[in-house]
Amino acid sequence: MNTILVVGLVFIVGIFLFIGYLISIYNGIIRLANIYKNSFSQIDVQLQRRFELIPNLVETAKKYMEHEKETLEAVILARNQAHSAAQALKADPSNAGAAKTFNKTEGALGASMGSFMALFENYPDLKANENIKALMEELTSTENKVSFSRQNYNDSVMTYNIGIQQFPQSIIANMFQYRDVPQLEVEDVKMREAVKVQF
Amino acid sequence: MNFFEAQYEAKQKTRNLLVLFFSSVLTVSVLIGISLSIYLKDSFDTENMVLTIFVYSSLGSFGFISIVSLIKTEYLRRNPSSIFTNLGGIEISGVQEDFIFEQYLNIVEEMSIASGVPIPSVYYLPESSINAFACGFDIHNAGICVTRGALENLTRDELQAVVAHEFSHILNGDMNLNLKLTGTLAGLLIIFKLGRLLLRSSGRRSRKKGNGAAGIGAIFFALGGIGYLVAGWLKSKISKEREYLADASSVQFTRNPDSMVGVLVKIMANVQGSQLKSSHVDDASHMCISDPTKSFFSFDTHPATEKRILAIKENYNVKELTEENLLKVRENMYSIQRERQDSLRKKNTKKEEIIGPESFKSAMAYLGPMFFFLNKLPQGQVSSDKSIADMIIPFMQNELDEIKNLNTDTKIHYLEAVVPFIRRLDSTEKEGIYKSLKEEVIKDSKIKFMEFLILSYLRPVLVEEKLPIKDLSSNEFYKYASMLLSYLYYEGDSTDINFIDLVSEEKSINFILKSELGYLNIMDSLKWLRFAKPKDKELLCKLAKKIIVSDSKISDKERLIFCLITQSIGVPGIALKDV
């Protein structure tokens, strides 16, 4: 009689512990999913910030670079296109065409920003100018913030993916339909390189 | 280097070392018990008595060490930011004239994005050695400090690596870990000192008689001393693992192993190295980027610089780091330094046309959307500080429609994005913003709940006030939670369900009549609920959700309210559906 009671008690305690364990796994998955979702919105915030900053920067640069109107106008054009593409994507995130246009215009903006920064190489005097230096710093930082927010998103997606692929998390993840999330890719690696500023 | 692998390894090793550390403390306690019972065996005859002595003295010394470590930990925890000011750190905030500081602030923002840690307070230390350190017990109240030497001698990429290293210390909670280890060490040290005291006093009193106190003193002296040495050695090993972890995380955040190696080489080449002059340096040495002290008789907190370089780049030829080559690095450093100082000097002599502080403009760009939460644009004549409203309106005019159409999630992220920009303003500007926001809120003589929540969310950033770090007791928690939840109940769309039924599982939550509730109560409760225990916070979130969804539909406004509450009590990133 006593043994049955003990075995039964141990069994019940075991079941409780097991359920607690399952719950903690489930909560862990939710935490990881929240982190990556949160870092996605950060990209959005940084892109928005960049859209707001670019016209100001170009306006300032105009004062010093009268002859480079073309490049400056190209930057503004690319900015406006990327901006409207971003708006279109935001309105309908599931639209594959909008996503493609967004990636393309994003790439074009990055490239034109790259050539904008390369312009300063032609003006050695300008590079020593305090205002230009501050401007370059602002540009570098902005581009960094955009790419770091993407990187942070990819890192957290990776942590999440690994988290739900491991055993036994994978079983719970499958049960609640938590699937792998693809990482963001930059279309052209060279384009990314072009944006890097050398001091 | 494979930085994810390296981080995993470092964390694993820390865990093993921690087990060793605490078992060494346990061993010391048990050994004290054994030696005492052997030593006192002759005085007591019965076997039973010996066993009792063993049990009591083991438990006693373990308890003693625990209590001392708790006291010491609590003492250190009370003054976290004092570490910076003790060292002579100067806070940087607001718009920076100096290019170097502007860059430094930008880098801190970038690394905050890369690591996902909120922006900490930023300090600098006017010393010429290359070093940096971080402090903070949770990621929401952290600080970061870099020496003037690091700002002047390092390139932008290298400074980024340094800041990333410090962010890793904050993210991985190294300060908390170290605090506990230091506290435990203090416990062992006191046993050692107690033993010494007993030895001396009994020695002086009577040299001839080998009385009891001297023997007990000798046991405490020896075991406490050995325990202190072993635990100290383990602590230094743990600290070193945390450095490897921080280096690996730095590479993860910057994706640039070369810059971290560059920093380490420059530290080796620098005349002052990474040494700091201040006498308070010991408190912070484990959070530095490189050892700030140079003494023979203490345990290192950092691995040898060459080893760290090799951990980052396996194929780095360490033999190249000869005196000669380091001299070249040093010369290179001087030229960077000269350039930076030159640009400073030029700036002082020649007044140039100022572009207008970009960061202030962008702060305004972020502040603008905030007014849209209130669904009204600030009018120039209403605002107490005209210049702020004047700046926002033209800047935001083009974006007005877009912002109105933003979804709730993006709105919340805008609000989060406001915070770092506001931090950079100086205190008069902050006060101005707070004042005009407050006027905006109370303008139409009725305060809306939502407006008030936004105001109390931003208040800690805008108004500088020092709050004591403390844990909220359960009584206080229930008091403040009752206020907040009752208010939430009033503000929600009317439901047929009784408040008491909604929170029926928590008997300690009371319903408070509307006539007894004021906005000041809510502000108070939001302020103090930040210090509630994690479990209590979870409970609060659950109850708040229950009240919000009681009418079985969730509006955008309700989602926003929930988000603002969770943000204000310091559990960001929880969506309504996840609770």
Short mmCIF file of N, CA, C and O in Angstrom, two decimals, chain B residues 32 35-36 39-40 191 194-196 198-199 202 211-223:
data_model
loop_
_atom_site.label_atom_id
_atom_site.label_comp_id
_atom_site.label_asym_id
_atom_site.label_seq_id
_atom_site.Cartn_x
_atom_site.Cartn_y
_atom_site.Cartn_z
N ILE B 32 36.61 23.87 8.00
CA ILE B 32 36.62 24.56 9.29
C ILE B 32 35.89 23.71 10.33
O ILE B 32 36.36 23.51 11.46
N SER B 35 38.12 20.65 11.25
CA SER B 35 39.28 20.95 12.09
C SER B 35 38.86 21.39 13.48
O SER B 35 39.50 21.02 14.48
N LEU B 36 37.78 22.15 13.56
CA LEU B 36 37.33 22.59 14.88
C LEU B 36 36.91 21.40 15.73
O LEU B 36 37.25 21.32 16.91
N TYR B 39 39.98 19.62 16.81
CA TYR B 39 40.74 20.40 17.78
C TYR B 39 40.09 20.39 19.16
O TYR B 39 40.74 20.30 20.18
N LEU B 40 38.75 20.46 19.14
CA LEU B 40 38.05 20.56 20.42
C LEU B 40 37.62 19.20 20.96
O LEU B 40 36.90 19.11 21.95
N ILE B 191 37.04 35.95 7.54
CA ILE B 191 37.39 34.78 8.36
C ILE B 191 38.90 34.76 8.60
O ILE B 191 39.38 34.53 9.71
N LEU B 194 39.80 37.48 11.03
CA LEU B 194 39.34 37.11 12.36
C LEU B 194 40.36 36.16 12.99
O LEU B 194 40.73 36.29 14.17
N GLY B 195 40.82 35.19 12.20
CA GLY B 195 41.82 34.24 12.68
C GLY B 195 43.09 34.95 13.12
O GLY B 195 43.65 34.68 14.19
N ARG B 196 43.52 35.93 12.30
CA ARG B 196 44.74 36.66 12.62
C ARG B 196 44.59 37.42 13.93
O ARG B 196 45.48 37.45 14.78
N LEU B 198 42.54 36.72 16.42
CA LEU B 198 42.54 35.77 17.54
C LEU B 198 43.95 35.34 17.88
O LEU B 198 44.35 35.29 19.05
N LEU B 199 44.74 35.04 16.84
CA LEU B 199 46.11 34.60 17.04
C LEU B 199 46.91 35.64 17.80
O LEU B 199 47.59 35.36 18.78
N SER B 202 45.58 36.42 21.50
CA SER B 202 45.86 35.35 22.46
C SER B 202 47.37 35.21 22.65
O SER B 202 47.84 34.93 23.75
N ASN B 211 46.28 28.23 24.78
CA ASN B 211 44.85 28.21 25.06
C ASN B 211 44.00 28.07 23.79
O ASN B 211 44.50 28.10 22.66
N GLY B 212 42.72 27.92 23.99
CA GLY B 212 41.79 27.59 22.90
C GLY B 212 41.77 28.62 21.77
O GLY B 212 41.77 28.25 20.61
N ALA B 213 41.74 29.89 22.16
CA ALA B 213 41.58 30.93 21.14
C ALA B 213 42.66 30.87 20.09
O ALA B 213 42.40 31.05 18.89
N ALA B 214 43.89 30.61 20.52
CA ALA B 214 45.00 30.60 19.56
C ALA B 214 44.79 29.49 18.53
O ALA B 214 45.00 29.70 17.34
N GLY B 215 44.36 28.32 19.02
CA GLY B 215 44.15 27.21 18.08
C GLY B 215 43.05 27.51 17.08
O GLY B 215 43.22 27.34 15.87
N ILE B 216 41.94 28.01 17.61
CA ILE B 216 40.83 28.36 16.71
C ILE B 216 41.27 29.44 15.73
O ILE B 216 40.98 29.39 14.54
N GLY B 217 42.02 30.41 16.27
CA GLY B 217 42.54 31.47 15.42
C GLY B 217 43.38 30.90 14.30
O GLY B 217 43.27 31.29 13.14
N ALA B 218 44.24 29.93 14.66
CA ALA B 218 45.12 29.34 13.64
C ALA B 218 44.30 28.66 12.56
O ALA B 218 44.61 28.78 11.36
N ILE B 219 43.24 27.97 12.95
CA ILE B 219 42.40 27.29 11.97
C ILE B 219 41.75 28.29 11.03
O ILE B 219 41.81 28.17 9.81
N PHE B 220 41.16 29.34 11.63
CA PHE B 220 40.54 30.38 10.80
C PHE B 220 41.56 31.02 9.88
O PHE B 220 41.32 31.23 8.70
N PHE B 221 42.73 31.32 10.47
CA PHE B 221 43.79 32.01 9.73
C PHE B 221 44.19 31.19 8.51
O PHE B 221 44.22 31.68 7.38
N ALA B 222 44.47 29.90 8.74
CA ALA B 222 44.99 29.06 7.65
C ALA B 222 43.91 28.80 6.60
O ALA B 222 44.11 29.06 5.41
N LEU B 223 42.74 28.32 7.09
CA LEU B 223 41.71 27.93 6.11
C LEU B 223 41.13 29.15 5.38
O LEU B 223 40.90 29.10 4.17
#
